[in-house]
């Protein structure tokens, strides 16, 4: 009897342990699954955004999370509850900041029924996102887009300013080490959303510029910068191409975007202008290291140089850090302006792009045996002065055989300024060796 | 015999359960009291934050208004602004003096007094902003707009802190009034909390005839 009751106890104990182990394992498995779930950053309960816009915003904010570790959520919700209390409660309930390693959270709540919008800032971001700044970007950046019912565009445009803020603040405030507190305490600001109420435009017939146009290629860019500084959104200004004027009629440009652009380009320094073969098109480019200074496209209409923003929209893209890249899939006639750049597969100019200074384009040919040849030499460039010609096949670099453009540019970019090198080429069946110096 | 041993076992089990339950409820009460303490600290902190902004507001408005004393602003508005700034400054000094005498949320008179003081500050600030509308250059200035945004942000933080405080008090009071809370209350220092009530109409700017 005694032996049976002991073995019964042992059996019960073993079963209890196994069950406990199974429960703990189940909890851990569920937790692991939860952690692996893709964060849901956009929650539209109202149906204001279509699926494409929701996907776009979701992807944009996912990149913000990856690059700046900020968990920025959007909720569009029906009803007319007090938006301040509602937002604070949602912030807690949704555990905004959870996806960020430093608990950095932002929550945008839009109530179309009450026509209100609020951006709530988590504790961890309060040192950077001051209430005055949030109020400013809502009224100056977001609401003008909301007035035209371009809700997704308004949110993206505001996020661009938030990114700028993070970039500028990164030097002075290390949020991740200073303040790691989840949740929010009511920081942020709210505004009337003014959804669909139409933009409040001033009569821009009265605006004018004092710029004297000399009809140089850079003149339309100078005029555009002046327009941004004066916050003139007139789409019919004379320095726009006809296509650009048509495009700008439906554009919304906010005063804060204009101020931001004017401020950015003031620090861009001097630019080079590259013209096409018949001098009807131009690309004005800043040093490649200035990643936020995107190039300008210029076109001659009649005898006058004009700014071609339409093609720029098509050909230039920006990442979440507001750094430009070339859209490699775009079809346009301005490719000559980038032919000297060593672009990666996403269209970003590579660093140490010394090949830029040579003014030549090299392409690969794999039809017979692999080889690299010069498809273009910019007239008056260093490459031309060094004796290179269009059609030359590059066979070796410092006596080392190469057969692709990548190898050529890698070795060229690796040279120090003033370093001598030998380039072996084949021209119409003849082998030549050129002695060159890296500028 | 068998019945006695079963009864003894049951008694022991009941005592263990009652003890565990009581201990759990006691811990709950302590936790809830701590939550109320924390929420109250937030309320005080946000009121202090607002009090800290007042001198900057007074300085900005005075400096800008002095510049703007022109035919654009009538004498009545100028006098109204001076009076409202003086009132706000006086309240600010009073708040500074009261900093040394912290108020506990368990002291219902103290909470009531704080609520009344802060409502006076609400009214005085609303008055300043209402009168400032007569000064177009002031209301367009970046410093003023930034201060206004900060004060609105602080008002919101105060509001959220008060709502959260009231929720914590509600949970805590409900536990105290329930079973076995009302029994445990006699054993420890568990005083019911007082809700923070806002005066009706205090959030609206006064109608001015300037």
Coordinates of C-alpha atoms in Angstrom, one line a residue:
Chain A
X1 CA 0.0 0.0 0.0
X2 CA 2.7 2.4 1.1
X3 CA 4.8 1.7 -2.0
X4 CA 1.8 2.2 -4.3
X5 CA 0.9 5.7 -2.7
X6 CA 4.6 6.8 -3.1
X7 CA 4.7 5.8 -6.7
X8 CA 1.3 7.5 -7.3
X9 CA 2.8 10.7 -5.9
X10 CA 5.8 10.4 -8.0
X11 CA 3.7 9.8 -11.1
X12 CA 1.5 12.8 -10.3
X13 CA 4.6 15.0 -9.7
X14 CA 6.1 13.9 -13.0
X15 CA 2.9 14.7 -14.9
X16 CA 2.7 18.1 -13.2
X17 CA 6.3 18.9 -14.2
X18 CA 5.7 17.9 -17.8
X19 CA 2.6 20.0 -18.0
X20 CA 4.4 23.0 -16.4
X21 CA 7.2 22.6 -18.9
X22 CA 4.8 22.5 -21.8
X23 CA 3.0 25.6 -20.6
X24 CA 6.3 27.5 -20.3
X25 CA 7.4 26.3 -23.7
X26 CA 4.1 27.4 -25.2
X27 CA 4.4 30.9 -23.7
X28 CA 7.9 31.3 -25.0
X29 CA 6.8 30.1 -28.5
X30 CA 4.0 32.6 -28.6
X31 CA 6.3 35.4 -27.4
X32 CA 8.9 34.5 -30.1
X33 CA 6.1 34.5 -32.7
X34 CA 4.9 37.9 -31.5
X35 CA 8.4 39.4 -31.7
X36 CA 8.8 38.2 -35.3
X37 CA 5.6 39.8 -36.5
X38 CA 5.9 42.7 -38.9
X39 CA 5.0 45.9 -37.0
X40 CA 1.6 47.3 -38.0
X41 CA 2.4 51.0 -38.3
X42 CA -0.7 52.3 -40.1
X43 CA -4.1 51.6 -38.8
X44 CA -6.9 53.2 -40.8
X45 CA -10.3 52.5 -39.2
X46 CA -12.0 55.2 -41.2
X47 CA -11.1 54.2 -44.8
X48 CA -9.5 57.5 -45.6
X49 CA -6.4 56.0 -47.2
X50 CA -6.5 53.5 -50.0
X51 CA -4.4 50.3 -49.8
X52 CA -1.6 51.7 -51.9
X53 CA -1.2 54.7 -49.6
X54 CA -1.4 52.5 -46.5
X55 CA 1.4 50.3 -47.9
X56 CA 3.5 53.3 -48.9
X57 CA 3.2 54.9 -45.5
X58 CA 3.8 51.6 -43.8
X59 CA 7.0 51.0 -45.8
X60 CA 8.2 54.6 -45.3
X61 CA 7.7 54.4 -41.5
X62 CA 9.4 51.0 -41.5
X63 CA 12.5 52.6 -42.9
X64 CA 12.3 55.3 -40.2
X65 CA 12.3 52.5 -37.7
X66 CA 15.3 50.8 -39.2
X67 CA 17.3 54.0 -39.7
X68 CA 16.4 56.1 -36.7
X69 CA 14.9 53.5 -34.4
X70 CA 11.7 55.5 -34.1
X71 CA 8.4 53.7 -33.8
X72 CA 6.0 56.1 -35.6
X73 CA 2.4 54.9 -35.9
X74 CA -0.6 56.4 -37.6
X75 CA -4.2 55.8 -36.5
X76 CA -7.2 57.2 -38.3
X77 CA -10.3 56.8 -36.2
X78 CA -14.0 57.7 -36.3
X79 CA -15.7 59.5 -33.5
X80 CA -15.4 62.8 -31.7
X81 CA -13.9 61.9 -28.4
X82 CA -11.4 64.3 -26.8
X83 CA -8.4 63.7 -29.1
X84 CA -5.9 64.5 -26.4
X85 CA -7.1 61.9 -24.0
X86 CA -7.8 59.4 -26.8
X87 CA -4.3 59.8 -28.2
X88 CA -2.7 59.4 -24.7
X89 CA -4.8 56.3 -24.1
X90 CA -4.0 54.8 -27.5
X91 CA -0.3 55.4 -27.0
X92 CA -0.4 53.3 -23.9
X93 CA -2.8 50.6 -25.2
X94 CA -0.8 50.2 -28.5
X95 CA 2.5 50.3 -26.6
X96 CA 3.8 52.8 -29.0
X97 CA 7.6 52.7 -28.8
X98 CA 7.6 49.0 -28.4
X99 CA 9.3 48.3 -31.7
X100 CA 12.1 50.8 -31.0
X101 CA 15.0 49.6 -29.0
X102 CA 15.2 52.9 -27.1
X103 CA 11.4 53.2 -26.6
X104 CA 11.2 56.2 -29.1
X105 CA 7.6 56.5 -30.1
X106 CA 5.4 58.9 -32.0
X107 CA 1.7 58.5 -32.6
X108 CA -0.3 60.5 -35.2
X109 CA -4.1 60.3 -34.6
X110 CA -6.5 61.8 -37.2
X111 CA -10.2 62.1 -36.4
X112 CA -12.0 63.1 -39.6
X113 CA -15.4 63.3 -37.9
X114 CA -14.0 65.9 -35.4
X115 CA -11.6 67.3 -38.1
X116 CA -8.7 67.1 -35.7
X117 CA -5.2 65.8 -35.8
X118 CA -2.7 65.2 -33.0
X119 CA 0.9 64.1 -33.0
X120 CA 1.8 62.7 -29.6
X121 CA 5.4 62.4 -28.6
X122 CA 6.7 59.7 -26.3
X123 CA 8.8 60.6 -23.3
X124 CA 12.0 59.4 -25.0
X125 CA 11.6 61.9 -27.8
X126 CA 10.6 64.9 -25.8
X127 CA 14.1 66.4 -25.8
X128 CA 14.0 66.5 -29.6
X129 CA 10.4 67.0 -30.6
X130 CA 9.4 70.1 -28.7
X131 CA 5.8 71.1 -28.6
X132 CA 6.5 74.2 -30.6
X133 CA 8.1 72.2 -33.4
X134 CA 5.3 69.8 -33.5
X135 CA 2.7 72.6 -33.7
X136 CA 4.7 74.2 -36.4
X137 CA 5.0 71.1 -38.7
X138 CA 1.3 70.3 -38.2
X139 CA 0.1 73.8 -39.2
X140 CA 2.7 74.6 -41.8
X141 CA 3.4 71.2 -43.4
X142 CA 0.6 68.8 -42.7
X143 CA -2.6 70.8 -42.8
X144 CA -2.0 72.4 -46.3
X145 CA -1.9 68.9 -47.7
X146 CA -5.0 67.9 -45.7
X147 CA -6.8 70.9 -47.1
X148 CA -6.5 69.3 -50.5
X149 CA -7.4 65.8 -49.1
X150 CA -3.8 64.6 -49.8
X151 CA -3.6 62.9 -46.4
X152 CA -0.8 60.4 -47.2
X153 CA 1.3 63.1 -48.9
X154 CA 0.8 65.4 -45.9
X155 CA 2.0 62.8 -43.5
X156 CA 5.0 61.9 -45.6
X157 CA 5.9 65.6 -46.0
X158 CA 5.8 66.0 -42.3
X159 CA 7.9 62.9 -41.7
X160 CA 10.6 64.5 -43.9
X161 CA 10.8 67.4 -41.5
X162 CA 10.9 65.0 -38.6
X163 CA 13.8 63.2 -40.2
X164 CA 15.6 66.5 -40.6
X165 CA 15.0 67.2 -37.0
X166 CA 16.5 63.9 -36.0
X167 CA 19.5 64.4 -38.2
X168 CA 20.2 67.8 -36.8
X169 CA 19.6 66.7 -33.2
X170 CA 21.9 63.6 -33.5
X171 CA 24.9 65.7 -32.9
X172 CA 23.7 67.4 -29.7
X173 CA 21.4 64.9 -28.0
X174 CA 22.0 61.2 -27.7
X175 CA 18.4 60.2 -26.9
X176 CA 19.2 56.5 -26.7
X177 CA 21.5 56.9 -23.8
X178 CA 19.8 59.8 -22.0
X179 CA 16.2 58.9 -21.6
X180 CA 14.7 55.5 -22.0
X181 CA 11.1 55.8 -20.7
X182 CA 8.2 54.1 -22.4
X183 CA 4.9 55.8 -22.9
X184 CA 3.9 59.5 -23.2
X185 CA 2.7 62.2 -20.9
X186 CA 0.7 64.4 -23.2
X187 CA 3.6 66.0 -25.1
X188 CA 3.0 67.0 -28.7
X189 CA 0.4 69.3 -30.3
X190 CA -2.9 69.2 -32.0
X191 CA -4.5 71.2 -34.8
X192 CA -7.7 71.5 -36.8
X193 CA -7.1 69.1 -39.7
X194 CA -9.1 71.2 -42.2
X195 CA -9.7 68.1 -44.4
X196 CA -10.8 69.1 -47.8
X197 CA -11.3 72.8 -47.0
X198 CA -9.0 73.9 -49.9
X199 CA -5.7 75.7 -49.6
X200 CA -5.7 79.3 -48.5
X201 CA -3.7 81.0 -51.3
X202 CA -2.6 84.6 -51.4
X203 CA -3.0 86.5 -54.6
X204 CA 0.4 85.9 -56.2
X205 CA -0.2 88.2 -59.0
X206 CA 1.3 90.9 -56.8
X207 CA 4.6 89.1 -56.2
X208 CA 7.6 89.9 -58.3
X209 CA 11.4 89.3 -58.3
X210 CA 14.2 91.6 -58.6
X211 CA 16.5 89.0 -60.2
X212 CA 18.0 90.2 -63.5
X213 CA 18.0 87.2 -65.9
X214 CA 21.2 86.9 -67.9
X215 CA 20.1 83.8 -69.7
X216 CA 22.9 81.6 -68.3
X217 CA 22.0 78.0 -67.6
X218 CA 22.2 78.5 -63.8
X219 CA 19.7 81.5 -63.9
X220 CA 16.5 79.4 -63.5
X221 CA 18.0 77.7 -60.4
X222 CA 18.9 81.1 -58.9
X223 CA 15.4 82.3 -59.7
X224 CA 13.8 79.2 -58.1
X225 CA 15.9 79.7 -54.9
X226 CA 14.7 83.2 -54.8
X227 CA 11.1 82.0 -55.2
X228 CA 11.5 79.6 -52.3
X229 CA 12.9 82.3 -50.1
X230 CA 10.0 84.5 -50.9
X231 CA 7.6 81.6 -50.6
X232 CA 6.2 82.1 -54.0
X233 CA 4.2 79.1 -55.2
X234 CA 3.0 80.6 -58.4
X235 CA 3.2 77.7 -60.9
X236 CA 3.3 80.0 -64.0
X237 CA 6.7 81.7 -63.2
X238 CA 8.6 82.2 -66.4
X239 CA 11.7 80.2 -65.5
X240 CA 9.7 76.9 -65.4
X241 CA 9.4 74.8 -68.6
X242 CA 5.9 74.5 -70.0
X243 CA 5.7 70.9 -68.7
X244 CA 6.8 72.0 -65.2
X245 CA 4.2 74.8 -65.1
X246 CA 1.5 72.2 -66.0
X247 CA 2.7 69.9 -63.2
X248 CA 2.9 72.6 -60.6
X249 CA -0.7 73.5 -61.0
X250 CA -1.7 70.5 -58.9
X251 CA 1.3 70.6 -56.5
X252 CA 1.1 71.6 -52.9
X253 CA 4.3 73.2 -51.6
X254 CA 4.2 74.4 -48.0
X255 CA 6.0 77.3 -46.6
X256 CA 8.1 75.1 -44.4
X257 CA 9.1 73.0 -47.4
X258 CA 10.2 76.1 -49.2
X259 CA 12.1 77.4 -46.2
X260 CA 13.7 74.0 -45.7
X261 CA 14.8 73.9 -49.4
X262 CA 16.2 77.4 -49.3
X263 CA 18.1 76.6 -46.2
X264 CA 19.5 73.3 -47.5
X265 CA 20.8 74.7 -50.8
X266 CA 22.4 77.7 -49.1
X267 CA 25.0 75.3 -47.7
X268 CA 25.5 73.4 -50.9
X269 CA 28.4 75.4 -52.2
X270 CA 29.3 75.8 -55.9
X271 CA 28.0 73.5 -58.6
X272 CA 29.2 72.4 -62.0
X273 CA 27.0 72.6 -65.1
X274 CA 27.2 69.8 -67.7
X275 CA 25.6 70.4 -71.1
X276 CA 24.6 68.0 -73.8
X277 CA 26.2 67.9 -77.2
X278 CA 23.9 70.6 -78.7
X279 CA 23.7 72.7 -75.6
X280 CA 19.9 72.4 -75.3
X281 CA 19.9 70.5 -72.0
X282 CA 22.0 70.9 -68.9
X283 CA 22.5 69.3 -65.5
X284 CA 23.7 71.4 -62.6
X285 CA 25.4 69.2 -60.1
X286 CA 27.0 69.8 -56.6
X287 CA 29.9 67.8 -55.3
X288 CA 28.7 64.2 -54.8
X289 CA 29.7 64.3 -51.1
X290 CA 26.9 66.8 -50.5
X291 CA 24.3 64.1 -50.5
X292 CA 21.3 66.3 -49.8
X293 CA 22.0 68.7 -52.6
X294 CA 20.3 67.1 -55.5
X295 CA 21.1 68.0 -59.1
X296 CA 19.0 70.4 -61.2
X297 CA 17.7 69.7 -64.8
X298 CA 17.8 72.6 -67.2
X299 CA 16.3 72.9 -70.7
X300 CA 16.4 75.5 -73.3
X301 CA 13.0 76.7 -74.6
X302 CA 13.6 79.0 -77.5
X303 CA 16.6 81.0 -76.4
X304 CA 15.9 80.9 -72.7
X305 CA 17.1 78.4 -70.1
X306 CA 14.4 77.0 -67.9
X307 CA 14.1 74.7 -64.9
X308 CA 12.7 71.2 -65.8
X309 CA 11.2 70.0 -62.5
X310 CA 9.0 67.5 -64.3
X311 CA 12.0 65.4 -65.4
X312 CA 13.7 65.8 -62.1
X313 CA 10.7 64.3 -60.4
X314 CA 11.0 61.4 -62.7
X315 CA 14.7 60.9 -62.5
X316 CA 15.8 61.7 -59.0
X317 CA 14.7 59.9 -55.9
X318 CA 15.3 60.5 -52.2
X319 CA 15.8 58.1 -49.3
X320 CA 14.6 58.5 -45.8
X321 CA 17.7 60.6 -45.0
X322 CA 16.8 63.0 -47.8
X323 CA 19.8 61.9 -49.8
X324 CA 19.4 61.8 -53.6
X325 CA 19.9 59.0 -56.0
X326 CA 19.4 58.5 -59.6
X327 CA 16.4 56.4 -60.7
X328 CA 18.1 53.9 -63.0
X329 CA 14.8 52.9 -64.6
X330 CA 13.8 56.4 -65.7
X331 CA 13.9 57.2 -69.3
X332 CA 15.0 60.8 -70.1
X333 CA 17.6 62.8 -71.9
X334 CA 19.6 63.9 -69.0
X335 CA 21.7 60.8 -68.5
X336 CA 24.7 62.7 -69.9
X337 CA 24.8 64.6 -66.6
X338 CA 25.6 61.3 -64.6
X339 CA 27.7 59.4 -67.1
X340 CA 30.9 60.2 -65.2
X341 CA 29.5 58.9 -61.9
X342 CA 30.1 55.5 -60.5
X343 CA 26.6 54.6 -59.5
X344 CA 25.7 51.5 -57.5
X345 CA 22.7 49.3 -58.6
X346 CA 20.3 51.6 -56.6
X347 CA 21.5 54.7 -58.3
X348 CA 23.6 56.1 -55.4
X349 CA 26.9 57.6 -56.4
X350 CA 29.7 55.6 -54.8
X351 CA 32.1 57.2 -52.4
X352 CA 35.6 58.2 -53.4
X353 CA 34.2 58.8 -56.8
X354 CA 37.4 60.3 -58.2
X355 CA 36.4 58.9 -61.6
X356 CA 34.0 61.8 -61.7
X357 CA 36.9 64.2 -62.4
X358 CA 38.1 62.3 -65.5
X359 CA 35.0 62.8 -67.6
X360 CA 34.6 59.4 -69.2
X361 CA 32.1 56.6 -69.5
X362 CA 33.2 53.0 -69.5
X363 CA 30.8 50.1 -70.4
X364 CA 31.1 46.4 -70.3
X365 CA 30.9 44.2 -73.4
X366 CA 30.2 40.5 -72.9
X367 CA 29.2 39.5 -76.4
X368 CA 32.5 37.8 -77.3
X369 CA 35.0 37.8 -74.5
X370 CA 34.5 40.1 -71.6
X371 CA 36.0 43.6 -72.0
X372 CA 35.6 47.2 -70.9
X373 CA 35.6 50.0 -73.4
X374 CA 35.2 53.8 -73.3
X375 CA 31.8 54.7 -74.7
X376 CA 32.1 58.4 -74.2
X377 CA 34.7 61.1 -73.5
X378 CA 33.4 64.5 -72.4
X379 CA 35.0 67.2 -74.6
X380 CA 37.7 69.1 -72.8
X381 CA 37.9 66.6 -69.9
X382 CA 41.1 65.1 -68.3
X383 CA 40.4 61.8 -70.1
X384 CA 40.6 63.6 -73.5
X385 CA 43.7 65.5 -72.4
X386 CA 45.4 62.3 -71.4
X387 CA 45.0 60.9 -74.9
X388 CA 42.0 58.6 -74.4
X389 CA 39.4 58.3 -77.2
X390 CA 35.9 57.0 -77.6
X391 CA 36.0 53.4 -78.6
X392 CA 39.3 52.6 -76.8
X393 CA 39.3 49.1 -75.1
X394 CA 40.9 49.1 -71.6
X395 CA 43.1 46.0 -71.3
X396 CA 45.2 46.6 -68.2
X397 CA 45.7 48.9 -65.3
X398 CA 49.3 49.2 -64.1
X399 CA 50.1 46.0 -66.1
X400 CA 47.3 44.2 -64.3
X401 CA 44.8 42.7 -66.8
X402 CA 41.2 43.8 -66.4
X403 CA 38.1 43.1 -68.4
X404 CA 35.3 45.0 -66.7
X405 CA 34.3 48.5 -65.8
X406 CA 34.0 47.8 -62.1
X407 CA 37.6 46.7 -61.8
X408 CA 38.7 49.8 -63.7
X409 CA 36.8 52.2 -61.5
X410 CA 37.8 50.4 -58.3
X411 CA 41.4 50.7 -59.1
X412 CA 41.1 54.3 -60.3
X413 CA 39.2 55.3 -57.1
X414 CA 41.9 53.7 -54.9
X415 CA 44.6 55.9 -56.2
X416 CA 45.8 58.9 -54.2
X417 CA 45.9 62.3 -55.5
X418 CA 49.0 62.9 -57.6
X419 CA 49.7 59.1 -58.0
X420 CA 51.0 58.0 -61.4
X421 CA 49.6 55.0 -63.2
X422 CA 49.7 53.2 -66.5
X423 CA 46.7 52.4 -68.6
X424 CA 47.0 49.8 -71.4
X425 CA 44.4 50.2 -74.2
X426 CA 43.6 48.7 -77.5
X427 CA 42.7 51.1 -80.3
X428 CA 41.8 49.8 -83.8
X429 CA 43.9 46.7 -83.3
X430 CA 46.9 48.6 -81.9
X431 CA 48.1 48.3 -78.3
X432 CA 49.0 51.5 -76.5
X433 CA 50.2 52.4 -73.1
X434 CA 49.3 55.8 -71.6
X435 CA 51.1 57.3 -68.6
X436 CA 48.6 59.2 -66.5
X437 CA 48.4 61.0 -63.1
X438 CA 45.4 60.9 -60.7
X439 CA 44.3 64.5 -60.1
Chain B
X1 CA -11.2 9.9 12.8
X2 CA -11.1 10.1 9.0
X3 CA -13.6 12.9 9.1
X4 CA -11.5 14.8 11.7
X5 CA -8.4 14.5 9.6
X6 CA -10.3 15.7 6.5
X7 CA -11.8 18.6 8.5
X8 CA -8.3 19.6 9.9
X9 CA -6.9 19.4 6.4
X10 CA -9.7 21.6 5.0
X11 CA -9.3 24.1 7.8
X12 CA -5.5 24.3 7.2
X13 CA -6.1 24.8 3.5
X14 CA -8.7 27.5 4.1
X15 CA -6.4 29.3 6.4
X16 CA -3.6 29.1 3.9
X17 CA -6.0 30.4 1.2
X18 CA -7.3 33.2 3.3
X19 CA -3.8 34.2 4.3
X20 CA -2.6 34.1 0.7
X21 CA -5.6 36.1 -0.5
X22 CA -5.2 38.7 2.2
X23 CA -1.5 39.0 1.5
X24 CA -2.3 39.4 -2.2
X25 CA -4.9 42.1 -1.5
X26 CA -2.6 43.9 0.8
X27 CA 0.1 44.0 -1.8
X28 CA -2.5 45.2 -4.3
X29 CA -3.5 48.0 -2.1
X30 CA 0.1 49.0 -1.6
X31 CA 0.7 48.9 -5.3
X32 CA -2.4 50.9 -6.0
X33 CA -1.4 53.5 -3.4
X34 CA 2.0 53.7 -5.1
X35 CA 0.3 54.3 -8.4
X36 CA -1.7 57.1 -7.0
X37 CA 1.5 58.6 -5.5
X38 CA 3.2 58.4 -8.9
X39 CA 0.2 59.9 -10.7
X40 CA 0.1 62.7 -8.1
X41 CA 3.8 63.4 -8.6
X42 CA 3.1 63.8 -12.3
X43 CA 0.3 66.3 -11.6
X44 CA 2.6 68.4 -9.4
X45 CA 5.5 68.1 -11.9
X46 CA 3.3 69.4 -14.8
X47 CA 2.0 72.3 -12.7
X48 CA 5.5 73.1 -11.8
X49 CA 6.5 73.0 -15.5
X50 CA 3.8 75.5 -16.3
X51 CA 4.8 77.7 -13.4
X52 CA 8.4 77.7 -14.8
X53 CA 7.2 79.0 -18.2
X54 CA 5.3 81.9 -16.7
X55 CA 8.3 84.3 -16.2
X56 CA 9.4 83.7 -19.8
X57 CA 5.9 84.5 -21.0
X58 CA 5.7 87.7 -19.0
X59 CA 9.1 88.8 -20.2
X60 CA 8.3 88.1 -23.9
X61 CA 4.9 89.8 -23.8
X62 CA 6.2 92.8 -21.9
X63 CA 9.2 93.3 -24.2
X64 CA 7.2 93.0 -27.3
X65 CA 4.2 95.0 -26.1
X66 CA 6.5 97.9 -25.1
X67 CA 7.7 98.0 -28.7
X68 CA 4.2 97.9 -30.0
X69 CA 2.8 100.8 -27.9
X70 CA 1.5 102.7 -30.9
X71 CA -1.8 103.9 -32.3
X72 CA -2.5 100.3 -33.3
X73 CA -3.2 99.4 -29.6
X74 CA -5.7 101.5 -27.6
X75 CA -5.1 102.6 -24.1
X76 CA -7.7 100.2 -22.6
X77 CA -5.9 97.2 -24.2
X78 CA -2.6 98.4 -22.9
X79 CA -3.9 98.8 -19.4
X80 CA -5.6 95.4 -19.6
X81 CA -2.3 93.8 -20.6
X82 CA -0.4 95.4 -17.8
X83 CA -2.9 94.3 -15.3
X84 CA -3.1 90.8 -16.5
X85 CA 0.7 90.5 -16.6
X86 CA 0.9 91.8 -13.1
X87 CA -1.7 89.3 -11.9
X88 CA 0.1 86.4 -13.6
X89 CA 3.5 87.5 -12.1
X90 CA 1.9 87.7 -8.6
X91 CA 0.5 84.2 -8.9
X92 CA 3.8 83.0 -10.2
X93 CA 5.5 84.3 -7.1
X94 CA 2.9 82.7 -4.9
X95 CA 3.5 79.3 -6.6
X96 CA 7.2 79.7 -6.1
X97 CA 6.7 80.3 -2.4
X98 CA 4.4 77.3 -2.1
X99 CA 7.0 75.0 -3.6
X100 CA 8.5 74.5 -0.1
X101 CA 5.1 73.2 1.1
X102 CA 4.3 70.1 -0.9
X103 CA 0.7 68.9 -0.8
X104 CA -0.2 65.3 -0.3
X105 CA -3.1 63.8 -2.3
X106 CA -4.3 62.3 1.0
X107 CA -5.0 65.8 2.3
X108 CA -8.4 66.7 0.7
X109 CA -8.2 70.3 1.8
X110 CA -4.7 70.6 0.3
X111 CA -5.9 69.1 -3.0
X112 CA -8.8 71.5 -3.1
X113 CA -6.6 74.4 -2.4
X114 CA -4.1 73.4 -5.1
X115 CA -7.0 73.0 -7.6
X116 CA -8.3 76.5 -6.8
X117 CA -4.8 78.1 -7.0
X118 CA -4.2 76.5 -10.4
X119 CA -7.6 77.5 -11.7
X120 CA -6.6 81.1 -10.8
X121 CA -3.5 80.6 -12.9
X122 CA -5.6 79.2 -15.7
X123 CA -7.8 82.2 -15.7
X124 CA -4.9 84.7 -15.5
X125 CA -3.1 83.0 -18.4
X126 CA -6.3 82.9 -20.5
X127 CA -6.7 86.6 -19.8
X128 CA -3.1 87.4 -21.0
X129 CA -3.7 85.6 -24.3
X130 CA -7.0 87.2 -24.8
X131 CA -5.6 90.7 -24.3
X132 CA -2.5 89.9 -26.4
X133 CA -4.9 89.5 -29.4
X134 CA -4.9 93.3 -29.5
X135 CA -1.2 93.3 -30.3
X136 CA -0.9 91.9 -33.9
X137 CA 2.9 92.1 -34.0
X138 CA 3.2 90.3 -30.7
X139 CA 0.9 87.5 -31.7
X140 CA 2.8 87.0 -35.0
X141 CA 6.2 86.9 -33.3
X142 CA 8.0 83.6 -33.3
X143 CA 9.0 83.8 -29.6
X144 CA 5.4 84.3 -28.6
X145 CA 4.0 81.6 -30.9
X146 CA 6.7 79.1 -29.5
X147 CA 5.7 80.0 -25.9
X148 CA 2.1 79.7 -26.7
X149 CA 2.7 76.2 -28.2
X150 CA 4.7 75.3 -25.1
X151 CA 2.0 76.5 -22.7
X152 CA -0.6 74.6 -24.7
X153 CA 1.5 71.5 -24.6
X154 CA 1.9 71.9 -20.8
X155 CA -1.8 72.4 -20.4
X156 CA -2.3 69.1 -22.2
X157 CA 0.2 67.4 -20.0
X158 CA -1.6 68.7 -16.9
X159 CA -4.9 67.5 -18.3
X160 CA -3.5 64.0 -19.0
X161 CA -1.8 63.9 -15.6
X162 CA -5.1 64.8 -13.9
X163 CA -7.1 62.3 -15.9
X164 CA -4.6 59.5 -15.0
X165 CA -4.5 60.6 -11.4
X166 CA -8.3 60.4 -11.2
X167 CA -8.3 56.9 -12.8
X168 CA -5.7 55.7 -10.3
X169 CA -7.8 57.2 -7.4
X170 CA -10.9 55.5 -8.8
X171 CA -9.2 52.1 -8.8
X172 CA -7.7 52.6 -5.4
X173 CA -10.9 53.8 -3.8
X174 CA -12.9 50.9 -5.3
X175 CA -10.4 48.5 -3.8
X176 CA -10.6 50.3 -0.4
X177 CA -14.4 50.2 -0.3
X178 CA -14.6 46.6 -1.4
X179 CA -13.9 43.4 0.5
X180 CA -11.5 42.8 2.2
X181 CA -10.2 46.3 1.4
X182 CA -12.4 48.1 3.9
X183 CA -11.0 45.7 6.6
X184 CA -7.4 46.1 5.6
X185 CA -7.8 49.9 5.5
X186 CA -8.1 49.9 9.3
X187 CA -4.8 48.0 9.6
X188 CA -2.7 50.4 7.6
X189 CA -2.4 54.0 6.4
X190 CA -4.9 53.7 3.6
X191 CA -6.8 57.0 3.1
X192 CA -9.3 57.3 0.2
X193 CA -8.1 59.7 -2.5
X194 CA -9.9 62.9 -3.6
X195 CA -10.7 63.4 -7.3
X196 CA -9.2 66.4 -9.0
X197 CA -12.1 68.4 -10.4
X198 CA -11.8 71.2 -13.0
X199 CA -14.1 74.2 -12.5
X200 CA -16.7 74.6 -15.3
X201 CA -15.8 77.3 -17.8
X202 CA -12.2 77.7 -16.6
X203 CA -10.8 76.6 -19.9
X204 CA -12.6 79.3 -21.9
X205 CA -11.0 82.7 -22.6
X206 CA -13.0 85.5 -20.9
X207 CA -15.0 87.8 -23.1
X208 CA -13.2 91.1 -23.3
X209 CA -14.5 94.4 -24.3
X210 CA -11.4 96.3 -25.5

